[in-house]
Short mmCIF file of C-alpha atoms and ligand atoms in Angstrom, two decimals:
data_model
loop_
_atom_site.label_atom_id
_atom_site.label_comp_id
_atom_site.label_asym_id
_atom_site.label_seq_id
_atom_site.Cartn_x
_atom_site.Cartn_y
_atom_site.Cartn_z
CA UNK A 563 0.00 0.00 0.00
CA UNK A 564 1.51 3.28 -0.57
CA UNK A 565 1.00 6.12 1.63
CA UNK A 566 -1.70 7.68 0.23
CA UNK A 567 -3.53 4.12 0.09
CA UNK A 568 -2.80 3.76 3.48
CA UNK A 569 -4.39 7.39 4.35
CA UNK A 570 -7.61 6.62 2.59
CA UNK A 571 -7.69 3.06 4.37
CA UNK A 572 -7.38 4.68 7.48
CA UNK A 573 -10.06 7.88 6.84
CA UNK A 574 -12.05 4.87 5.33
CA UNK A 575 -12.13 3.25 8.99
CA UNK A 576 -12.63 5.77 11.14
CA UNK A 577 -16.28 6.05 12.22
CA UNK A 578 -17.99 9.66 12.21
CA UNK A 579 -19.21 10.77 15.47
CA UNK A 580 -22.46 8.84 15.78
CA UNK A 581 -20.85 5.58 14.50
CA UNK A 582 -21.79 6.17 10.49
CA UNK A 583 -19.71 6.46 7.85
CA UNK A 584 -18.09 10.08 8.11
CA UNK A 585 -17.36 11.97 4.64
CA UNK A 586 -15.76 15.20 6.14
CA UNK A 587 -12.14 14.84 5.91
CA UNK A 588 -12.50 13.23 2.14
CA UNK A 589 -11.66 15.44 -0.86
CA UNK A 590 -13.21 14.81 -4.67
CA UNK A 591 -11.48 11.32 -5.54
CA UNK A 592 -11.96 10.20 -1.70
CA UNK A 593 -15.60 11.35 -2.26
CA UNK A 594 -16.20 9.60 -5.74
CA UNK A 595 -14.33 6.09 -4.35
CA UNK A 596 -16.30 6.24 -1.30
CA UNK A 597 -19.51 6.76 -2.91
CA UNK A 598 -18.90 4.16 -5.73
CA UNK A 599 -22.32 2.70 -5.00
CA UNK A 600 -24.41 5.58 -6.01
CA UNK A 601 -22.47 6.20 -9.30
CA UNK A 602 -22.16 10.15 -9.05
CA UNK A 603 -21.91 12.47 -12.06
CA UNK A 604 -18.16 14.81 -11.16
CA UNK A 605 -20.84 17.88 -10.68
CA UNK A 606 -22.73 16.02 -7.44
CA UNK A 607 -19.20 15.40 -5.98
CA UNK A 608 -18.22 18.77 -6.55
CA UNK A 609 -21.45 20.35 -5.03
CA UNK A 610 -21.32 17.53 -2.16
CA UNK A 611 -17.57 19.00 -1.15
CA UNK A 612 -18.78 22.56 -1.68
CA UNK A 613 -21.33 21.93 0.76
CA UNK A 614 -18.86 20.07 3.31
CA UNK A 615 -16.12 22.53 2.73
CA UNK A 616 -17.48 25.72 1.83
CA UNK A 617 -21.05 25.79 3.27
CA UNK A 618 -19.73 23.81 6.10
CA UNK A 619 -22.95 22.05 6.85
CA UNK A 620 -23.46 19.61 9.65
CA UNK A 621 -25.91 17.24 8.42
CA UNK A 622 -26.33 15.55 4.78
CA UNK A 623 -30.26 16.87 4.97
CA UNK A 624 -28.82 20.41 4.34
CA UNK A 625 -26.79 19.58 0.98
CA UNK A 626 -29.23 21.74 -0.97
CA UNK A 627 -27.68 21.71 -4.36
CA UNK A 628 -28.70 17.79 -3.92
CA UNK A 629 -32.29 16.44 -4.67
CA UNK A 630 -33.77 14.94 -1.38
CA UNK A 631 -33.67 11.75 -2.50
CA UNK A 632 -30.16 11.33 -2.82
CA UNK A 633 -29.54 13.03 0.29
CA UNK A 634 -32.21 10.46 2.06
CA UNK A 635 -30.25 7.47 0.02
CA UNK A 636 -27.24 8.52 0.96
CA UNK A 637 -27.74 8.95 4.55
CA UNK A 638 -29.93 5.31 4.62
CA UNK A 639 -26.74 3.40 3.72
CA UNK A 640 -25.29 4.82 6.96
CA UNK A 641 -23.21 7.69 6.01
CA UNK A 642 -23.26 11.13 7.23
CA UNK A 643 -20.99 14.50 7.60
CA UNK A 644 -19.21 13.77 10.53
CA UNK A 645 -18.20 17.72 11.17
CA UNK A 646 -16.31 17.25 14.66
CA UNK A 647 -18.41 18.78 17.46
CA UNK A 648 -17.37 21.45 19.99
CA UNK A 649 -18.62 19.82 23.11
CA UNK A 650 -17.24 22.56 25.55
CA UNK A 651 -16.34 26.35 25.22
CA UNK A 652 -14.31 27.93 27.95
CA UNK A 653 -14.28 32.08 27.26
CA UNK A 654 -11.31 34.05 28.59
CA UNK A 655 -11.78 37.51 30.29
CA UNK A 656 -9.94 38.57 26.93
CA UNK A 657 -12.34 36.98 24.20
CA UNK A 658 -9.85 34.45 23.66
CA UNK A 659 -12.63 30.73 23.70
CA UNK A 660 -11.03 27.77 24.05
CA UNK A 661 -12.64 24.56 22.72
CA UNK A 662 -12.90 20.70 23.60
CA UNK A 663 -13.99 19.16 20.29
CA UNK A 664 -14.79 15.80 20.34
CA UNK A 665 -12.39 13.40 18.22
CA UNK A 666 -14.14 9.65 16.68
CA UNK A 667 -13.63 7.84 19.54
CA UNK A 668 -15.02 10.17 22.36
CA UNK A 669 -11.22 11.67 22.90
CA UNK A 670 -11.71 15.66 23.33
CA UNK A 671 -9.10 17.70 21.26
CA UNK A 672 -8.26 21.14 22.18
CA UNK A 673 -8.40 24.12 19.90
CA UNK A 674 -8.35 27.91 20.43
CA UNK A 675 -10.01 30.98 18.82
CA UNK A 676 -8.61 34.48 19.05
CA UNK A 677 -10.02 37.14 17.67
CA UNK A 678 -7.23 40.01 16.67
CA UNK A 679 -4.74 37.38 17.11
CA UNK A 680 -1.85 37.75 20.00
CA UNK A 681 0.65 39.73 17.93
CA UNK A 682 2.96 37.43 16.78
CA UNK A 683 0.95 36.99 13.12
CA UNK A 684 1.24 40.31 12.37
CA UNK A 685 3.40 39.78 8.91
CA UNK A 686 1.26 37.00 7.26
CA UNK A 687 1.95 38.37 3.99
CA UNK A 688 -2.38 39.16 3.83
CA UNK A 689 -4.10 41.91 3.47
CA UNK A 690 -7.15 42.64 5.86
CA UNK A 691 -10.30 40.83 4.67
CA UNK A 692 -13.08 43.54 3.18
CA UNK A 693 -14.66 42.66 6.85
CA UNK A 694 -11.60 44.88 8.63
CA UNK A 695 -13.45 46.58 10.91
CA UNK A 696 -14.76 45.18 14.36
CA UNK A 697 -18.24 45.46 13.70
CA UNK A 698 -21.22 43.74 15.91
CA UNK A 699 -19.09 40.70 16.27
CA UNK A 700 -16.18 42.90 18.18
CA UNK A 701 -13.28 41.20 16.12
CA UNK A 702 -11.92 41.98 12.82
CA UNK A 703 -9.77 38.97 11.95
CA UNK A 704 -9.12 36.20 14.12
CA UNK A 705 -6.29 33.22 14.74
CA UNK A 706 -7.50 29.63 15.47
CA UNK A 707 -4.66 27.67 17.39
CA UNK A 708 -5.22 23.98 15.67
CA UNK A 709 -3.72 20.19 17.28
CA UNK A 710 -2.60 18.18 15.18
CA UNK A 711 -2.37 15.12 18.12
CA UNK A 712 -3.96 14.38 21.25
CA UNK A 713 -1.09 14.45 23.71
CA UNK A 714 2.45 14.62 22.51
CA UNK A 715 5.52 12.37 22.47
CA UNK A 716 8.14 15.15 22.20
CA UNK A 717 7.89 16.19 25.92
CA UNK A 718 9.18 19.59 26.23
CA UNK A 719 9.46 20.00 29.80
CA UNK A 720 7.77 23.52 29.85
CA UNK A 721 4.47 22.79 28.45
CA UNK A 722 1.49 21.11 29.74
CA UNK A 723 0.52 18.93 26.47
CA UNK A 724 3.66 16.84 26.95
CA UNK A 725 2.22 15.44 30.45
CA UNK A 726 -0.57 13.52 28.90
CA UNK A 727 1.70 11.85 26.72
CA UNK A 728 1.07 10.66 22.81
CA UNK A 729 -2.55 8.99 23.11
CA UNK A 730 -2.80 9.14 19.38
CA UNK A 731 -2.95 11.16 15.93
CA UNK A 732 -5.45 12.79 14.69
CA UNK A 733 -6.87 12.54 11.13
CA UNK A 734 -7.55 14.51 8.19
CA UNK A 735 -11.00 15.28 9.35
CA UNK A 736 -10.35 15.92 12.66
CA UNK A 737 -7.60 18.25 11.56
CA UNK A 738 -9.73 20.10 9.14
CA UNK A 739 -12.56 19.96 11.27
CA UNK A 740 -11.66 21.83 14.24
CA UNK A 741 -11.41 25.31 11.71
CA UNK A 742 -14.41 23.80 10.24
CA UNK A 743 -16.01 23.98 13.59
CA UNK A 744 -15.19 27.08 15.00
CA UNK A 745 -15.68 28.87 12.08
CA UNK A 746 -19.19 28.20 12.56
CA UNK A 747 -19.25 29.26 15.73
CA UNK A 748 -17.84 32.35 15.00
CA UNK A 749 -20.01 32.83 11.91
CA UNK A 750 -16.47 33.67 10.00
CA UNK A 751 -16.19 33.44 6.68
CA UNK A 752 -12.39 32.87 4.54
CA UNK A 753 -12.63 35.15 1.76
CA UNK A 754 -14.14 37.85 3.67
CA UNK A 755 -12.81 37.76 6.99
CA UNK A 756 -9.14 37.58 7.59
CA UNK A 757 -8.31 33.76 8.77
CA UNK A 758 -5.41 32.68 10.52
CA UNK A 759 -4.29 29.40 11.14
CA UNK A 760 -1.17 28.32 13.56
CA UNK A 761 -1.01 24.48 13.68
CA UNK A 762 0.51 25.23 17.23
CA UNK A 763 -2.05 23.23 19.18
CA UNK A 764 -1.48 19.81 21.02
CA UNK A 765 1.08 17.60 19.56
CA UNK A 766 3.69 17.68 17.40
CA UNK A 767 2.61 18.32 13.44
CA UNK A 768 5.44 16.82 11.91
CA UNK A 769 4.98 13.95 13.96
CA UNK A 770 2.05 13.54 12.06
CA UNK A 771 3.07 14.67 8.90
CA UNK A 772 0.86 13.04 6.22
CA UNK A 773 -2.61 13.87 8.28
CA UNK A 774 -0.86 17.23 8.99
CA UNK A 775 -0.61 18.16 4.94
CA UNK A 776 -3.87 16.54 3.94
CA UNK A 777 -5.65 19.10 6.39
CA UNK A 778 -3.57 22.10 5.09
CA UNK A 779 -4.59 20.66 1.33
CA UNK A 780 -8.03 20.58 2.29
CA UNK A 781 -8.20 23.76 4.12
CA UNK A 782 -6.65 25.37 1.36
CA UNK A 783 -8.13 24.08 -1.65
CA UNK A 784 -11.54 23.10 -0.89
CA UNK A 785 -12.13 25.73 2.69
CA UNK A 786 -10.39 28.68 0.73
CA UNK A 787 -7.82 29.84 3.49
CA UNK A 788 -5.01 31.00 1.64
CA UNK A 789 -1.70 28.99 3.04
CA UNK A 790 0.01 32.09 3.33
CA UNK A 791 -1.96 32.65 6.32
CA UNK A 792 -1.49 29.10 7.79
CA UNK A 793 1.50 29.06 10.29
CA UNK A 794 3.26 25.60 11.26
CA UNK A 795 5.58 25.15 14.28
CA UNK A 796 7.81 22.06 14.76
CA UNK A 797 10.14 21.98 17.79
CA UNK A 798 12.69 20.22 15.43
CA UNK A 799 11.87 17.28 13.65
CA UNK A 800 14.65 17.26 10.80
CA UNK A 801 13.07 14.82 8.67
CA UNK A 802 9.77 16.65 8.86
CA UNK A 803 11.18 20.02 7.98
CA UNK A 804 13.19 18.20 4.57
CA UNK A 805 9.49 17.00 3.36
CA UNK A 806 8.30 20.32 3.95
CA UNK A 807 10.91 21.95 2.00
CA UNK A 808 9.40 19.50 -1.34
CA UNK A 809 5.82 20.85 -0.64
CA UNK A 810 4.34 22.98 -3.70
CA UNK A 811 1.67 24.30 -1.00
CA UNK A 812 2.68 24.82 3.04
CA UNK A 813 2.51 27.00 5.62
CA UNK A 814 4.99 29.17 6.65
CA UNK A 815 7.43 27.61 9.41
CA UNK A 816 7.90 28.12 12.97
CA UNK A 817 10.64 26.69 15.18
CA UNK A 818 10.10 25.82 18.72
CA UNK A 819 13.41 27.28 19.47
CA UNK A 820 12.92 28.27 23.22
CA UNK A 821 16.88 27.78 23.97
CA UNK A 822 19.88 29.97 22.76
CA UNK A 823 22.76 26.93 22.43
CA UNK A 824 22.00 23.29 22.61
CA UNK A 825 23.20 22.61 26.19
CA UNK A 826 19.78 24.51 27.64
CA UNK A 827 17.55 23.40 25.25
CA UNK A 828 18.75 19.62 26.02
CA UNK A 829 17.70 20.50 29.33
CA UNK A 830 13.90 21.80 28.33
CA UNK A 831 13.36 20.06 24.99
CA UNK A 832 15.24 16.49 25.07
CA UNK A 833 14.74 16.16 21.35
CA UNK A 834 17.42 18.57 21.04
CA UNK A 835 19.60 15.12 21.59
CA UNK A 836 18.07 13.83 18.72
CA UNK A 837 18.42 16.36 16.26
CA UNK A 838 20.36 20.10 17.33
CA UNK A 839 20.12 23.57 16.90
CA UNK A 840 22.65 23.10 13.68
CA UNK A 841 21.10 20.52 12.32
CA UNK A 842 17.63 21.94 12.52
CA UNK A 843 18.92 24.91 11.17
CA UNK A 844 20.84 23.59 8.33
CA UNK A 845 16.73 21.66 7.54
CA UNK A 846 14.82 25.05 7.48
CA UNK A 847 17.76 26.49 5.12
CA UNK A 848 16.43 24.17 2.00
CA UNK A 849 12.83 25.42 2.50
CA UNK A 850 12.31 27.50 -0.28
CA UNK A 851 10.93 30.84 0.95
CA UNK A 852 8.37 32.94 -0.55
CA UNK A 853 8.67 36.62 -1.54
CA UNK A 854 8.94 38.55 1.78
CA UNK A 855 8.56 35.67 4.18
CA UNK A 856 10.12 35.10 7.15
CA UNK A 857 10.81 31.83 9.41
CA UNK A 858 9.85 32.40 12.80
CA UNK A 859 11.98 31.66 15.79
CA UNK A 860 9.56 30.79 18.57
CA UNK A 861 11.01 31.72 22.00
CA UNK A 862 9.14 31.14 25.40
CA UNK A 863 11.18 32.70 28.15
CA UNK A 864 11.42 30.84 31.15
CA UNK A 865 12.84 33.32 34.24
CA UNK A 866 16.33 32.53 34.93
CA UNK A 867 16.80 29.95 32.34
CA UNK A 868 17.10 31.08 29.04
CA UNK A 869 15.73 35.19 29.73
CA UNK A 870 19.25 36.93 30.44
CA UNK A 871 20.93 38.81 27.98
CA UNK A 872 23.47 36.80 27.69
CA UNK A 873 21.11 34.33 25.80
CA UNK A 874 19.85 37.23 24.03
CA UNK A 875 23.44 38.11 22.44
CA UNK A 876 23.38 34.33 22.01
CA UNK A 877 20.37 34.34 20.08
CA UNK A 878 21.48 37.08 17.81
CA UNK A 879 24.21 34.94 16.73
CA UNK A 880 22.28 32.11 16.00
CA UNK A 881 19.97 34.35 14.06
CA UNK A 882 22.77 35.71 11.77
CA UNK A 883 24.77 32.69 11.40
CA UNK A 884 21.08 31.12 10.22
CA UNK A 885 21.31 33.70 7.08
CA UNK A 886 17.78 33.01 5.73
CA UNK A 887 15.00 36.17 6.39
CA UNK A 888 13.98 35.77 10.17
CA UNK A 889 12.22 37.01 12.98
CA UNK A 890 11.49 36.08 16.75
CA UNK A 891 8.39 35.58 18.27
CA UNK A 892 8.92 35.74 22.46
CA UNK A 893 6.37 34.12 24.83
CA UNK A 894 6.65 34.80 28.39
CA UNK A 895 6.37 31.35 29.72
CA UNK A 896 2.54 30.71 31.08
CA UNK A 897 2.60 29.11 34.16
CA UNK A 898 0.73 25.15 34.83
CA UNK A 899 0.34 23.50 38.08
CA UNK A 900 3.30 21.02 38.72
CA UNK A 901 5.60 22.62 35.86
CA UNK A 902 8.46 23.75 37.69
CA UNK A 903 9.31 27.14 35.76
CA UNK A 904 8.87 31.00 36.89
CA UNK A 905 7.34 33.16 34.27
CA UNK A 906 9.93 36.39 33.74
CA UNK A 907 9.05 39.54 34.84
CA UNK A 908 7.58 42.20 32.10
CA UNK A 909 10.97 44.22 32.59
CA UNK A 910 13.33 40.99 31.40
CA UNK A 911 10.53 40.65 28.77
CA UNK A 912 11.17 43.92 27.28
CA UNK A 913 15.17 44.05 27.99
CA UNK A 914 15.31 41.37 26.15
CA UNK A 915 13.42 42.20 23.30
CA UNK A 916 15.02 45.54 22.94
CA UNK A 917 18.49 43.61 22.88
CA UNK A 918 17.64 41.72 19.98
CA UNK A 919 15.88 44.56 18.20
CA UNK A 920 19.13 46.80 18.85
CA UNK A 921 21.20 44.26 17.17
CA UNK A 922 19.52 44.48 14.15
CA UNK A 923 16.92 41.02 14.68
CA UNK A 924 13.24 42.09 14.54
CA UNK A 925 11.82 40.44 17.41
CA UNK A 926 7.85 40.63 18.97
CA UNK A 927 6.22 39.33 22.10
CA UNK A 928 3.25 37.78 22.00
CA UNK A 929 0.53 38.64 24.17
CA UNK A 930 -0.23 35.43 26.37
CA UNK A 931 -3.93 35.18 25.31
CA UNK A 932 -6.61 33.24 27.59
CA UNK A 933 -4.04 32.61 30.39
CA UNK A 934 -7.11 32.22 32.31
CA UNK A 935 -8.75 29.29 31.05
CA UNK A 936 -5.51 27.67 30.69
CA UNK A 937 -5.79 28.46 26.45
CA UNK A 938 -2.76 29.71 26.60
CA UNK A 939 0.45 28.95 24.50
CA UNK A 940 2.06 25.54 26.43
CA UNK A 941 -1.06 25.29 28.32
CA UNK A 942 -3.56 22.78 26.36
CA UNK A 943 -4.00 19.82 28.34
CA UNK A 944 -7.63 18.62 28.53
CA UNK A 945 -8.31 20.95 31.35
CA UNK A 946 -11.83 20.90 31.78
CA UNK A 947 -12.91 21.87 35.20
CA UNK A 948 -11.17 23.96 38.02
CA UNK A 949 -8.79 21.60 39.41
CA UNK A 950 -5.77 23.47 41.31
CA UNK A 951 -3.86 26.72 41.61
CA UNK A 952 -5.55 30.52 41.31
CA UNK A 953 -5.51 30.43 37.82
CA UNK A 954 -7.92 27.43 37.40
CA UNK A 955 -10.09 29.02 39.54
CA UNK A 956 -11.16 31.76 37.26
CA UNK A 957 -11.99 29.47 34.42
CA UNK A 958 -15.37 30.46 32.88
CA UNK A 959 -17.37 27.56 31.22
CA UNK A 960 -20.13 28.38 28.70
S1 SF4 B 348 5.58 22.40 23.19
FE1 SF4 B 348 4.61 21.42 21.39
S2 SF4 B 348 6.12 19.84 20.77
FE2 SF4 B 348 6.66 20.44 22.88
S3 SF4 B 348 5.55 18.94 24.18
FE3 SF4 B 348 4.22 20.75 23.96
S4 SF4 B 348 2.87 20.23 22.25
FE4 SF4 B 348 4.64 18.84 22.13
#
C-alpha cells in the first residue's frame, strides 16, 4: 500500500461521530471512491464538497444543491458528515474561547479561537479581509490555534501537552474539522474575513506529517484559506522540515526554538539530543521561501533559564549565522500546576526584546492570550474543570 492508500484506508475506517460512515475529511477522488455505489456524475461530488467545505454544513439533509432523494439514500446506507463537534467552550476575560472538540472515539481535542490574534501573526503576507473593521461581532480577523495530536511524544518540559503523553494522531478530518467547527461558531467566513491558522495546538505536526498536509490541502483548496496565512511550528523534527521543504503548497514555518545553544535546550526540549540547533537549522535552510517571508523563531522565556541577555546576544548569533529572512516571536512562559518554571518579569521581557531589536533582529512578544482558562500557549492539556492553583479558579465555562 503506498501512503496515500494507506491514508484513505485509514479515513475509510474511522467512524464519524455517531458511528456512520463520516465523509468530512474526504476530498473529490476520496468522495467519488467512497460513494462508488451511487455512481455520481463529477458535478454532485463537486457540489457535495462545496457543501462540506465551503457551506460547512453539519448534516447531509442540508446539501441543498442535492435532490432529497439522494440526500435520504445517501444517509440510509449509513453515512453522514461527521463535522467534529465542539462539546465545551471555555471564554477568557480577553475573548480568547477555548474549545474541547470531540475526536471519533469520544477523545476531546483542544483548539483555540482568538479574535485580533496575539501579535505574533502580524506579517502574514495578507491583506485585511473587506470585513476589517470590528463590527457587531467585536473582532476583525481572528487566529484559530489547531492540534494536530492528542497528547504529545516530544515532551518539552515547559508545556502542559507533553504530560498527557502521545494517546494518538489525529486525522484529516479531525484536523480540518476543528477550523471547520469554530468557524461556525464564529459565523467567519475565509474570503471575507481575515483567517489565521497556527497548527501550534497539542502535539507535534510533523509527527504527524501526512494527516498534517492533507488538512492544510483541504483547508486550502476546498475551505479557501489562503496557506500564506497558515502558520506551522515544529520543535525540530529534521526529517519533517526536509518533506516540507518538497511541498508545492505549506505554511509558513515556525521553530520551537525556546533555547539559545543546545546545552539549555537539552535540558527543556530532550529532542534537542536527537536532532540540534545546527542541524535543525541547516533543515529550514532548504525550505524555499516565498517573496517577503520570514521563518519564525519561537522563544518562550522561562525566568532565569534562558531570559538573560546573555542568551539574548546568544540568540542574535544564532539568528545571523542562520542567514535566511527571520524574525522572533517571544512568549513569556505561562505558568501550569506542577511545571516547575517562573514566568519572567515584564521588565526581562522587554530588555530582552530591545536587545535583539538593537542588534539588528526584529523580534515581537506575544501577548499570552486566555491565560485564564488555561488556552494559553504551552497550556492545552484537557483541562476541563477547576482543578488546582488561582488560575484554574477563574476558568469560565459556557
Ligand atoms: S511544546 Fe509542542 S512539541 Fe513540545 S511537548 Fe508541547 S505540544 Fe509537544
Amino acid at each position: 500500500m503506498t501512503t496515500g492508500e494507506k491514508l484513505l484506508a485509514s479515513i475509510l475506517d474511522a467512524p464519524g461521530a455517531s458511528g456512520g460512515r463520516r465523509l468530512f475529511g474526504l476530498l473529490n477522488q476520496e468522495l467519488t471512491v467512497v460513494l462508488g455505489e451511487f455512481s455520481l456524475p463529477p458535478y454532485r461530488i463537486r457540489q457535495l464538497e462545496s457543501a462540506l467545505y465551503r457551506q460547512r454544513v453539519t448534516g447531509l439533509e442540508a446539501v441543498s444543491a442535492w435532490p432529497k432523494d439522494l440526500r435520504e439514500k445517501v444517509a440510509a446506507a449509513g453515512f453522514e458528515v461527521g463535522q467534529p463537534r465542539i462539546v465545551e467552550t471555555f471564554r477568557s476575560v480577553d475573548g480568547t474561547e477555548r474549545y474541547l472538540i470531540a475526536g471519533d472515539d469520544g477523545q476531546t481535542v483542544e483548539t483555540v479561537w482568538m479574535p485580533e490574534g496575539d501579535g505574533g501573526d502580524d506579517d502574514d503576507l495578507s491583506e485585511p479581509g473587506p470585513s476589517g473593521y470590528p463590527g457587531q461581532r467585536g473582532w476583525s480577523r481572528g487566529t484559530i490555534c489547531v492540534s494536530s495530536q492528542i497528547g504529545c511524544a516530544v515532551n518539552c518540559q515547559f508545556c502542559l501537552t507533553a504530560r498527557l503523553g502521545i494517546i494518538r494522531n489525529l486525522s484529516v478530518g479531525e484536523i480540518a474539522g476543528q477550523v471547520a467547527a469554530v468557524l461556525n461558531r464564529q459565523q467567519a467566513e475565509p474570503g471575507r474575513d481575515r483567517i489565521n491558522l497556527v497548527f501550534m495546538g497539542m502535539g507535534e505536526p510533523f509527527l504527524n506529517y501526512d494527516a498534517f498536509m492533507g488538512a492544510v490541502r483541504l483547508l486550502a483548496g476546498a475551505m479557501g484559506i489562503p496557506e500564506s496565512r497558515m502558520t506551522v511550528s515544529t520543535s525540530g523534527i529534521v526529517p519533517g522540515i526536509l518533506r516540507f521543504a518538497e511541498e508545492p503548497v505549506r505554511p509558513r514555518l515556525a521553530i520551537s526554538l525556546n533555547a539559545s545553544n543546545d546545552a539549555v535546550r537539552e535540558t527543556i526540549m530532550p529532542i534537542t539530543r536527537k536532532w540540534n540547533i545546527a542541524e535543525v537549522i541547516d533543515a529550514v535552510r532548504k525550505v524555499p521561501l516565498r517573496a517577503r517571508e520570514r521563518v519564525t523563531f519561537e522563544y518562550v522565556l522561562l525566568g532565569g533559564v534562558n531570559d538573560r541577555i546573555g542568551h539574548a546576544d546568544e540568540v542574535v548569533r544564532l539568528v545571523r549565522r542562520a542567514n535566511f529572512p527571520a524574525k522572533v516571536n517571544l512568549i513569556a512562559w505561562n505558568p501550569g500546576p506542577d511545571v516547575p518554571f517562573t514566568t519572567p518579569g515584564e521588565e526581562d521581557v522587554a530588555r530582552f526584546q530591545q536587545r535583539l531589536r538593537q542588534q539588528g533582529i526584529p523580534a515581537f512578544v506575544r501577548r499570552p492570550r486566555g491565560r485564564d482558562i488555561y488556552a494559553a500557549c504551552g497550556q492545552l492539556r484537557k483541562t476541563v474543570a477547576p482543578a488546582a492553583g488561582p488560575d484554574l479558579a477563574a476558568i469560565r465555562k459556557i
